[in-house]
Amino acid sequence: MAVHASREKWPDMMKNEAGAMRWTPAAVGVTGMAEDDLSDRTQAADAESLFGTAPVESPTGPTGTTSSTSSSGISSSGISSSGISSSTWDGPSRPGTGDTSVTAVGTAPRPGLRLQHYELIRELGSGGMGTVYLARDVRLGRRVAIKFLHSEDADITRRFILEARATARCSHENIVIIYEVGELGGSPFMVLEFLQGQPLNKVLGKQRLPAARAVELMVPVVKALACAHEQGIVHRDLKPENIVVTDSGAIKVLDFGIAKVLQGNEPPEAAPAPVTGAQPRLHSVEGMGEDVSNLTRKGAIMGTMAFMSPEQWGIGVPIDNRTDIWAVGLMLFRMLAGKHPLDPLRGPQLMVTGMLDEPMPKLRTMAPDVPQELAAVVDRCLLKRKEERFPDAASLLRALEPFLPGRFSRELRVDESPYAGLSSFQEADADRFFGRTREIAALVNRINDRPLLAVVGPSGTGKSSFVRAGLVPVLKRSGIAWEALVIRPGRNPLSALASIVAPLLSSSTTIEDDLQEQQRLVERLHAEPGYVGNVLRSRARHERRRILLFVDQFEELYTLVPDARERLAFTACLSGIADDATSPIRVILSIRSDFLDRVPEDERFMAELGQGLYFLTAPHREGLRDALVQPAERAGYQFESPAMVDSMLEHLDATQGALPLLQFAATQLWEARDTTNRLLTQSAYEAMGGIAGALASHADSVLESLSPQERTLVRALFLRLVTPERTRAIVSLDELRELTKDTGEMQRLIDHLVQARLLVVQTGSGATGATVEIVHESLLHSWPMLRRWLDEGQEDSAFLEQLRNAARQWQGKNLDPHLLWRGELVEEAQRFQRRYRGELPQSQQDFLAAVFAQAKKGKRLKRALLVGSATFLGLLVVAAVVALVVIRNAQQEAERQAQAAQESEIIARAAAASAQSAETEAKQRLAEVQAKELERQKAQQAAEEANAQVALANQELLSKNDELGSALERAQEAQLRARFAKKRAEESAESEREAREEAIRAAQKLSTLLAREKERVQRLQSQLGSPVIEVLK
């Protein structure tokens, strides 16, 4: 069938690229329609640009009109996935002026404009009818979206504002919030919440959804419709593009009331026209071409062809809230069958088929696996005569709720509790897991794009239950084959990884072979951290499925694994598993928020994990209400009064670990239920002490039922099951049995506490034996007795943890003596032994005994070395004394020689003085002789005649000469003796100097010997306890 349109007859008809249509009724005829894709016949509500992830594009068509593209983020009637959209806006603007104010009709606002307390940040998208901006509310400090709508028709502007204000009165968690409506320069505008997420059509893609998931997504939409219908507002353009799944998992319905305002029908407050029951038909459709999809005059029919009800085609049948029921039915049909019921019809073919009195295809003809009851609900929504559909959204909601997840699963056994108590929910408990619908949807949306995710939250928020009983079942119901693998790091994280890989590779038939294979795998993982990822990817591709590896309680990697190299090897393996979004493998961790700061020790792992953090907060009040009420209702029971439920929820406000406490209290209530009236009663609630006292009372009652000796063992047992950081510790059953000599008694006590739901035993596999742990961490905070024990034994707790690790390493290294404690640790162990009154496991007793034995042996050796050193030092002292005596004698001899030299020098000086005096006297006498000789010569000259006298004078002269010669010889001899004495004194001084130098050299040699011996003694003392001492022994 071909379509022909008369341009002269339809001067006002326009079609936008997405197919939203508005027109004024006129004489038209239909002869055909182009085969546009059905999904392209709706105005795109692509959220990317409104979320700030795509640029704005507004290409200009050949006629000069502006058309929205799929990246504009604009929907057909006013609200997009950011909270705002636009239709078409052909009004003038003032490009290039830079004006940031709106002063005339059609003038476009600019970024930077201050509108009351809103400041425009940037344009998100635009269309012919208006422009959407991201803005900031400078008063409340939040981001908003502002949509400016242009219209020169005062009546349309007035009605737009009136109905937008009416929509703003629809306060509902599933309806986009309109903060404000106003007018600026003749252009009306709306201020709406800025949403971050994806429109439903992007979430769905082309896949079919499981029945429970489809209903889970649609029930919030129906709740929003019920609220709007109560306000007299009909959506009339409901489609997947106008439904947003936010990043937090919330469902938001957009575009309420805008299409109806633009049509110009009765205002929202008017009652719908009576139904005539006439067959819907079009009076004349000749000449209607492709331009029928976008007419903008007052009185136009608006909608999106693929989701328009028969009465929306302008045939005179009043539109009411049952039009929205039709759209809900179409969306459910598309989700459950994977396609539109009229596919492959397009455009006006849909219109003609919709108005003919022919029934719509039944859902089970295209999706026979859909439950028959649910298919009947969908088929009823798609009845052509609106009076045969559900009368209102509330009725449709009641019909859909039984098909929500968990509502049509297996039946409980007669005495089976619908509550999990203090235990974590497992995958098998999915049918009784409630209160996390929004959070599950949020994580499901993220898992496609992120290979590595972490569910982060404080203790008691239900992280493990959220993944095991919430996320995993939803993934397995998604229509894609998923396999879930669950591990906990424990004390040997690589062994935990090897335990999931070994069954995929091993062909061994004995436990011993399994253990050997697992050990080889651990060694390989140290060398090849990417090996696990290769194995899992190969399995996923071979089995044609996706694999989810859930690492539960990831904080154990930091509380139970002291070796940093072991931790880094484990995180390297996880990085190798979750390496790319295109991989069929996903890794999800659950980790307590107070341990998140430990993750950056592996920078690469933290960089990858940082993009996939999902913070799971405590359930909100409505989530807690669902978790409390719905399991009981599923089992056919009711709470005695709504006030009782409110009272229980009020006691949980701002309570740490609210969810497990609620589950435990509900379990206690269930055990005391009134089976006759099928009620959970107020009297039973009061008898158990309410929420606050339920857990503590139960633990105290269990403790009181034990004997004093058993209570002492319970104290030691619980202290062993708590780490120094006050988290749960996983301890092997064998180690706990060693706390008492009677292992059977400890086993009976553990079994009793497990039966009382205070402890849980995990059966080991492979190389791992059975382990024991406290049933839930909330017990650490809510049981006063345990808190008192922990406070009293805080010092011992830290030491015991250190002792456990040291003993384990010592035994693992074949009792290596180098791993035994020394020094201050020995002293601390001795102090601990004196004050501790509890029992220690045999392995730890053996370790301490070896430590003390080594310390005792070291003390004996130290004493022996000290005695030997003292003897040697005594001998060294004697030798030093002897050397000192020798040196002293040498010094005394040198001093004597020096004194003798000094005396000789004095004598020599005296002799020299005597010789000098004799010489002087001789010279004087010689002078006298010479004077007398002169006188004689004169006398001889004067008296020649006295010859006798002359002879006598000569005789006397000769005699004097002899005496003078003798005196001269004596003087010469004295001078020789003085020289000899001086020479002897010089030789004595030289001897003294040599003696002094010899004494100095002897003293230096002695000092060197003393220093060397002192160093040797110090080395011997410092080597006490080392392998050197073993050699000395």
Short mmCIF file of N, CA and C in Angstrom, two decimals, residues 24-159:
data_model
loop_
_atom_site.label_atom_id
_atom_site.label_comp_id
_atom_site.label_asym_id
_atom_site.label_seq_id
_atom_site.Cartn_x
_atom_site.Cartn_y
_atom_site.Cartn_z
N THR A 24 -3.99 18.22 12.91
CA THR A 24 -5.36 18.68 12.99
C THR A 24 -6.21 17.81 12.08
N PRO A 25 -7.31 17.22 12.57
CA PRO A 25 -8.13 16.34 11.72
C PRO A 25 -8.56 17.06 10.45
N ALA A 26 -8.52 16.35 9.36
CA ALA A 26 -8.95 16.87 8.06
C ALA A 26 -9.25 15.70 7.17
N ALA A 27 -9.76 15.98 5.99
CA ALA A 27 -10.09 14.91 5.05
C ALA A 27 -8.82 14.38 4.44
N VAL A 28 -8.48 13.15 4.77
CA VAL A 28 -7.25 12.55 4.27
C VAL A 28 -7.55 11.16 3.77
N GLY A 29 -6.64 10.62 3.00
CA GLY A 29 -6.78 9.26 2.52
C GLY A 29 -5.47 8.53 2.62
N VAL A 30 -5.47 7.25 2.95
CA VAL A 30 -4.27 6.44 3.11
C VAL A 30 -4.19 5.43 2.00
N THR A 31 -3.10 5.47 1.26
CA THR A 31 -2.88 4.45 0.23
C THR A 31 -1.56 3.72 0.43
N GLY A 32 -0.75 4.11 1.43
CA GLY A 32 0.51 3.42 1.64
C GLY A 32 1.35 4.10 2.69
N MET A 33 2.51 3.50 3.01
CA MET A 33 3.39 4.04 4.06
C MET A 33 4.78 3.49 3.85
N ALA A 34 5.78 4.36 4.02
CA ALA A 34 7.17 3.91 3.92
C ALA A 34 7.49 2.96 5.06
N GLU A 35 8.42 2.02 4.80
CA GLU A 35 8.74 0.99 5.77
C GLU A 35 9.86 1.45 6.70
N ASP A 36 9.60 2.48 7.51
CA ASP A 36 10.58 2.90 8.52
C ASP A 36 10.60 1.90 9.64
N ASP A 37 11.75 1.74 10.26
CA ASP A 37 11.85 0.83 11.40
C ASP A 37 11.00 1.32 12.54
N LEU A 38 10.32 0.38 13.19
CA LEU A 38 9.39 0.74 14.27
C LEU A 38 10.09 1.49 15.39
N SER A 39 11.29 1.06 15.73
CA SER A 39 11.98 1.73 16.84
C SER A 39 12.41 3.13 16.48
N ASP A 40 12.48 3.43 15.18
CA ASP A 40 12.86 4.77 14.75
C ASP A 40 11.66 5.68 14.60
N ARG A 41 10.45 5.16 14.86
CA ARG A 41 9.27 5.99 14.68
C ARG A 41 8.90 6.73 15.94
N THR A 42 9.76 6.71 16.93
CA THR A 42 9.52 7.49 18.15
C THR A 42 10.59 8.55 18.28
N GLN A 43 10.19 9.70 18.80
CA GLN A 43 11.18 10.76 19.04
C GLN A 43 12.18 10.27 20.09
N ALA A 44 13.47 10.28 19.76
CA ALA A 44 14.48 9.69 20.63
C ALA A 44 14.51 10.40 21.97
N ALA A 45 14.68 9.59 23.01
CA ALA A 45 14.87 10.14 24.35
C ALA A 45 16.21 9.70 24.88
N ASP A 46 17.19 9.72 23.98
CA ASP A 46 18.53 9.28 24.34
C ASP A 46 19.03 10.11 25.51
N ALA A 47 19.41 9.42 26.58
CA ALA A 47 19.79 10.15 27.79
C ALA A 47 21.24 10.59 27.79
N GLU A 48 22.04 10.18 26.80
CA GLU A 48 23.48 10.39 26.92
C GLU A 48 23.85 11.86 27.05
N SER A 49 23.29 12.70 26.17
CA SER A 49 23.69 14.10 26.26
C SER A 49 23.19 14.74 27.53
N LEU A 50 22.05 14.27 28.02
CA LEU A 50 21.52 14.84 29.25
C LEU A 50 22.29 14.36 30.46
N PHE A 51 23.03 13.31 30.29
CA PHE A 51 23.88 12.85 31.38
C PHE A 51 25.29 13.40 31.22
N GLY A 52 25.48 14.27 30.26
CA GLY A 52 26.81 14.87 30.07
C GLY A 52 27.79 13.96 29.39
N THR A 53 27.32 12.96 28.60
CA THR A 53 28.25 12.03 27.97
C THR A 53 28.27 12.13 26.47
N ALA A 54 27.49 13.01 25.87
CA ALA A 54 27.51 13.14 24.43
C ALA A 54 27.31 14.59 24.05
N PRO A 55 27.93 15.04 22.99
CA PRO A 55 27.75 16.44 22.58
C PRO A 55 26.37 16.68 22.03
N VAL A 56 25.95 17.91 22.07
CA VAL A 56 24.65 18.31 21.54
C VAL A 56 24.78 18.54 20.05
N GLU A 57 23.87 17.96 19.29
CA GLU A 57 23.85 18.16 17.85
C GLU A 57 22.47 18.64 17.43
N SER A 58 22.39 19.70 16.68
CA SER A 58 21.12 20.21 16.18
C SER A 58 21.27 20.57 14.72
N PRO A 59 21.33 19.56 13.86
CA PRO A 59 21.53 19.83 12.43
C PRO A 59 20.34 20.55 11.85
N THR A 60 20.61 21.35 10.88
CA THR A 60 19.56 22.09 10.20
C THR A 60 19.20 21.38 8.92
N GLY A 61 17.90 21.14 8.76
CA GLY A 61 17.42 20.45 7.56
C GLY A 61 17.41 21.34 6.36
N PRO A 62 17.03 20.80 5.23
CA PRO A 62 17.03 21.57 3.99
C PRO A 62 16.09 22.75 4.02
N THR A 63 15.03 22.65 4.80
CA THR A 63 14.07 23.73 4.83
C THR A 63 14.42 24.77 5.86
N GLY A 64 15.52 24.57 6.58
CA GLY A 64 15.92 25.53 7.58
C GLY A 64 15.35 25.27 8.94
N THR A 65 14.55 24.24 9.11
CA THR A 65 14.00 23.90 10.42
C THR A 65 14.99 23.05 11.16
N THR A 66 14.92 23.10 12.49
CA THR A 66 15.85 22.34 13.34
C THR A 66 15.20 21.04 13.74
N SER A 67 15.89 19.95 13.57
CA SER A 67 15.35 18.63 13.92
C SER A 67 16.23 17.99 14.96
N SER A 68 15.62 17.29 15.90
CA SER A 68 16.35 16.63 16.96
C SER A 68 16.94 15.34 16.47
N THR A 69 18.14 15.06 16.87
CA THR A 69 18.76 13.77 16.60
C THR A 69 18.68 12.93 17.85
N SER A 70 19.11 11.69 17.70
CA SER A 70 19.01 10.78 18.83
C SER A 70 19.93 11.16 19.95
N SER A 71 20.89 12.01 19.71
CA SER A 71 21.80 12.42 20.78
C SER A 71 21.38 13.70 21.45
N SER A 72 20.25 14.22 21.08
CA SER A 72 19.86 15.48 21.66
C SER A 72 19.31 15.35 23.04
N GLY A 73 18.87 14.18 23.39
CA GLY A 73 18.28 14.01 24.69
C GLY A 73 16.91 14.62 24.81
N ILE A 74 16.22 14.89 23.70
CA ILE A 74 14.92 15.54 23.75
C ILE A 74 13.85 14.54 23.37
N SER A 75 12.80 14.44 24.16
CA SER A 75 11.69 13.58 23.81
C SER A 75 10.56 14.40 23.24
N SER A 76 9.50 13.73 22.81
CA SER A 76 8.51 14.38 21.96
C SER A 76 7.64 15.37 22.69
N SER A 77 7.58 15.31 23.98
CA SER A 77 6.58 16.17 24.60
C SER A 77 7.01 16.82 25.87
N GLY A 78 8.27 17.00 26.06
CA GLY A 78 8.65 17.92 27.10
C GLY A 78 9.57 17.43 28.17
N ILE A 79 9.69 16.15 28.46
CA ILE A 79 10.57 15.69 29.53
C ILE A 79 11.36 14.52 29.02
N SER A 80 12.68 14.62 29.08
CA SER A 80 13.52 13.54 28.60
C SER A 80 14.12 12.81 29.78
N SER A 81 15.11 11.99 29.48
CA SER A 81 15.71 11.21 30.55
C SER A 81 16.52 12.04 31.49
N SER A 82 16.68 13.30 31.27
CA SER A 82 17.27 14.17 32.26
C SER A 82 16.20 14.85 33.06
N GLY A 83 14.98 14.65 32.71
CA GLY A 83 13.89 15.33 33.36
C GLY A 83 13.22 16.32 32.47
N ILE A 84 13.78 16.64 31.28
CA ILE A 84 13.21 17.63 30.38
C ILE A 84 13.46 17.20 28.95
N SER A 85 12.55 17.55 28.05
CA SER A 85 12.78 17.38 26.62
C SER A 85 12.03 18.47 25.90
N SER A 86 12.00 18.38 24.59
CA SER A 86 11.28 19.41 23.85
C SER A 86 10.56 18.80 22.67
N SER A 87 9.62 19.53 22.16
CA SER A 87 8.96 19.12 20.92
C SER A 87 9.63 19.85 19.77
N THR A 88 8.94 20.78 19.13
CA THR A 88 9.54 21.57 18.06
C THR A 88 9.38 23.03 18.39
N TRP A 89 10.39 23.80 18.07
CA TRP A 89 10.39 25.23 18.39
C TRP A 89 10.87 25.96 17.14
N ASP A 90 9.92 26.60 16.44
CA ASP A 90 10.26 27.29 15.21
C ASP A 90 10.38 28.79 15.41
N GLY A 91 10.37 29.23 16.68
CA GLY A 91 10.45 30.66 16.93
C GLY A 91 11.81 31.21 16.61
N PRO A 92 11.89 32.51 16.41
CA PRO A 92 13.16 33.14 16.06
C PRO A 92 14.08 33.22 17.24
N SER A 93 15.34 33.28 16.97
CA SER A 93 16.35 33.50 18.00
C SER A 93 17.29 34.57 17.50
N ARG A 94 18.20 34.98 18.37
CA ARG A 94 19.14 36.04 18.00
C ARG A 94 20.56 35.49 18.03
N PRO A 95 20.92 34.70 17.04
CA PRO A 95 22.26 34.13 17.06
C PRO A 95 23.32 35.19 16.90
N GLY A 96 24.42 34.96 17.60
CA GLY A 96 25.57 35.84 17.45
C GLY A 96 25.51 37.10 18.28
N THR A 97 24.43 37.31 19.02
CA THR A 97 24.35 38.54 19.80
C THR A 97 25.05 38.42 21.12
N GLY A 98 25.19 37.18 21.60
CA GLY A 98 25.82 37.00 22.90
C GLY A 98 24.93 37.41 24.04
N ASP A 99 23.69 37.71 23.78
CA ASP A 99 22.78 38.13 24.84
C ASP A 99 22.41 36.94 25.70
N THR A 100 22.55 37.02 27.01
CA THR A 100 22.25 35.92 27.92
C THR A 100 20.91 36.09 28.61
N SER A 101 20.10 36.97 28.16
CA SER A 101 18.77 37.14 28.74
C SER A 101 17.73 36.87 27.69
N VAL A 102 16.54 36.58 28.16
CA VAL A 102 15.41 36.35 27.27
C VAL A 102 14.49 37.54 27.39
N THR A 103 14.37 38.30 26.34
CA THR A 103 13.59 39.52 26.40
C THR A 103 12.42 39.51 25.46
N ALA A 104 12.35 38.55 24.57
CA ALA A 104 11.24 38.51 23.63
C ALA A 104 10.87 37.08 23.36
N VAL A 105 9.68 36.90 22.89
CA VAL A 105 9.21 35.56 22.57
C VAL A 105 10.11 34.96 21.50
N GLY A 106 10.55 33.73 21.74
CA GLY A 106 11.38 33.03 20.77
C GLY A 106 12.86 33.29 20.92
N THR A 107 13.27 34.20 21.79
CA THR A 107 14.69 34.45 21.97
C THR A 107 15.29 33.36 22.85
N ALA A 108 16.34 32.73 22.36
CA ALA A 108 16.92 31.60 23.08
C ALA A 108 17.79 32.08 24.23
N PRO A 109 17.67 31.50 25.40
CA PRO A 109 18.58 31.83 26.50
C PRO A 109 19.96 31.26 26.22
N ARG A 110 20.94 31.80 26.91
CA ARG A 110 22.32 31.40 26.70
C ARG A 110 22.91 30.86 28.00
N PRO A 111 23.91 29.97 27.93
CA PRO A 111 24.61 29.54 29.15
C PRO A 111 25.17 30.74 29.90
N GLY A 112 25.06 30.71 31.21
CA GLY A 112 25.47 31.82 32.04
C GLY A 112 24.32 32.68 32.50
N LEU A 113 23.14 32.49 31.90
CA LEU A 113 21.97 33.26 32.29
C LEU A 113 21.59 32.92 33.73
N ARG A 114 21.31 33.93 34.54
CA ARG A 114 20.78 33.74 35.88
C ARG A 114 19.28 33.93 35.83
N LEU A 115 18.57 32.85 36.15
CA LEU A 115 17.12 32.85 36.15
C LEU A 115 16.68 32.59 37.59
N GLN A 116 16.28 33.66 38.27
CA GLN A 116 15.99 33.59 39.70
C GLN A 116 17.23 33.02 40.40
N HIS A 117 17.10 31.89 41.08
CA HIS A 117 18.27 31.32 41.75
C HIS A 117 18.85 30.14 40.97
N TYR A 118 18.61 30.12 39.64
CA TYR A 118 19.16 29.09 38.77
C TYR A 118 20.16 29.74 37.80
N GLU A 119 21.23 29.03 37.55
CA GLU A 119 22.24 29.50 36.60
C GLU A 119 22.44 28.44 35.53
N LEU A 120 22.23 28.83 34.27
CA LEU A 120 22.39 27.89 33.16
C LEU A 120 23.86 27.54 33.00
N ILE A 121 24.14 26.23 32.89
CA ILE A 121 25.52 25.76 32.74
C ILE A 121 25.85 25.50 31.27
N ARG A 122 25.06 24.67 30.64
CA ARG A 122 25.28 24.37 29.23
C ARG A 122 24.01 23.80 28.63
N GLU A 123 23.94 23.84 27.31
CA GLU A 123 22.79 23.28 26.60
C GLU A 123 22.93 21.77 26.51
N LEU A 124 21.85 21.08 26.84
CA LEU A 124 21.84 19.61 26.76
C LEU A 124 21.25 19.13 25.45
N GLY A 125 20.30 19.85 24.92
CA GLY A 125 19.66 19.44 23.68
C GLY A 125 18.64 20.47 23.26
N SER A 126 18.25 20.43 21.99
CA SER A 126 17.28 21.39 21.51
C SER A 126 16.44 20.78 20.41
N GLY A 127 15.28 21.35 20.19
CA GLY A 127 14.39 20.92 19.13
C GLY A 127 13.60 22.11 18.66
N GLY A 128 12.66 21.84 17.80
CA GLY A 128 11.91 22.94 17.24
C GLY A 128 11.04 23.66 18.24
N MET A 129 10.65 22.98 19.34
CA MET A 129 9.73 23.57 20.30
C MET A 129 10.42 24.18 21.50
N GLY A 130 11.69 23.87 21.71
CA GLY A 130 12.35 24.41 22.88
C GLY A 130 13.76 23.88 23.04
N THR A 131 14.39 24.28 24.13
CA THR A 131 15.77 23.90 24.42
C THR A 131 15.88 23.48 25.88
N VAL A 132 16.72 22.49 26.12
CA VAL A 132 16.93 21.96 27.46
C VAL A 132 18.34 22.32 27.91
N TYR A 133 18.45 22.84 29.13
CA TYR A 133 19.74 23.24 29.69
C TYR A 133 20.01 22.50 30.99
N LEU A 134 21.27 22.22 31.18
CA LEU A 134 21.72 21.83 32.52
C LEU A 134 21.97 23.11 33.30
N ALA A 135 21.47 23.16 34.53
CA ALA A 135 21.61 24.37 35.34
C ALA A 135 21.93 23.96 36.76
N ARG A 136 22.35 24.96 37.52
CA ARG A 136 22.61 24.72 38.94
C ARG A 136 21.67 25.58 39.78
N ASP A 137 21.19 24.97 40.81
CA ASP A 137 20.38 25.69 41.79
C ASP A 137 21.37 26.26 42.81
N VAL A 138 21.65 27.55 42.71
CA VAL A 138 22.68 28.15 43.56
C VAL A 138 22.21 28.28 44.99
N ARG A 139 20.93 28.15 45.21
CA ARG A 139 20.42 28.26 46.58
C ARG A 139 20.58 26.94 47.32
N LEU A 140 20.18 25.84 46.66
CA LEU A 140 20.21 24.53 47.32
C LEU A 140 21.44 23.72 46.92
N GLY A 141 22.27 24.26 46.01
CA GLY A 141 23.51 23.56 45.66
C GLY A 141 23.28 22.24 44.98
N ARG A 142 22.43 22.18 43.97
CA ARG A 142 22.16 20.95 43.25
C ARG A 142 22.05 21.26 41.76
N ARG A 143 22.21 20.22 40.94
CA ARG A 143 22.03 20.38 39.50
C ARG A 143 20.57 20.10 39.14
N VAL A 144 20.07 20.85 38.20
CA VAL A 144 18.70 20.68 37.71
C VAL A 144 18.73 20.76 36.20
N ALA A 145 17.60 20.43 35.58
CA ALA A 145 17.42 20.60 34.15
C ALA A 145 16.29 21.61 33.94
N ILE A 146 16.51 22.53 33.01
CA ILE A 146 15.50 23.56 32.73
C ILE A 146 15.12 23.46 31.26
N LYS A 147 13.81 23.34 31.02
CA LYS A 147 13.28 23.27 29.67
C LYS A 147 12.54 24.58 29.36
N PHE A 148 12.97 25.27 28.32
CA PHE A 148 12.29 26.47 27.84
C PHE A 148 11.40 26.08 26.66
N LEU A 149 10.13 26.39 26.75
CA LEU A 149 9.17 26.08 25.70
C LEU A 149 8.75 27.37 25.01
N HIS A 150 8.77 27.39 23.69
CA HIS A 150 8.36 28.59 22.96
C HIS A 150 6.97 28.40 22.37
N SER A 151 6.15 29.38 22.56
CA SER A 151 4.82 29.38 21.92
C SER A 151 4.31 30.81 21.87
N GLU A 152 3.77 31.18 20.72
CA GLU A 152 3.17 32.49 20.59
C GLU A 152 1.69 32.47 20.97
N ASP A 153 1.17 31.29 21.24
CA ASP A 153 -0.24 31.15 21.60
C ASP A 153 -0.36 31.29 23.11
N ALA A 154 -1.01 32.36 23.55
CA ALA A 154 -1.14 32.61 24.98
C ALA A 154 -1.92 31.51 25.67
N ASP A 155 -2.92 30.94 24.99
CA ASP A 155 -3.73 29.90 25.61
C ASP A 155 -2.91 28.63 25.82
N ILE A 156 -2.08 28.30 24.82
CA ILE A 156 -1.23 27.12 24.98
C ILE A 156 -0.24 27.33 26.11
N THR A 157 0.32 28.54 26.19
CA THR A 157 1.26 28.84 27.27
C THR A 157 0.59 28.73 28.62
N ARG A 158 -0.63 29.27 28.72
CA ARG A 158 -1.34 29.22 30.00
C ARG A 158 -1.64 27.77 30.38
N ARG A 159 -2.13 27.00 29.43
CA ARG A 159 -2.48 25.61 29.72
C ARG A 159 -1.23 24.77 30.03
#
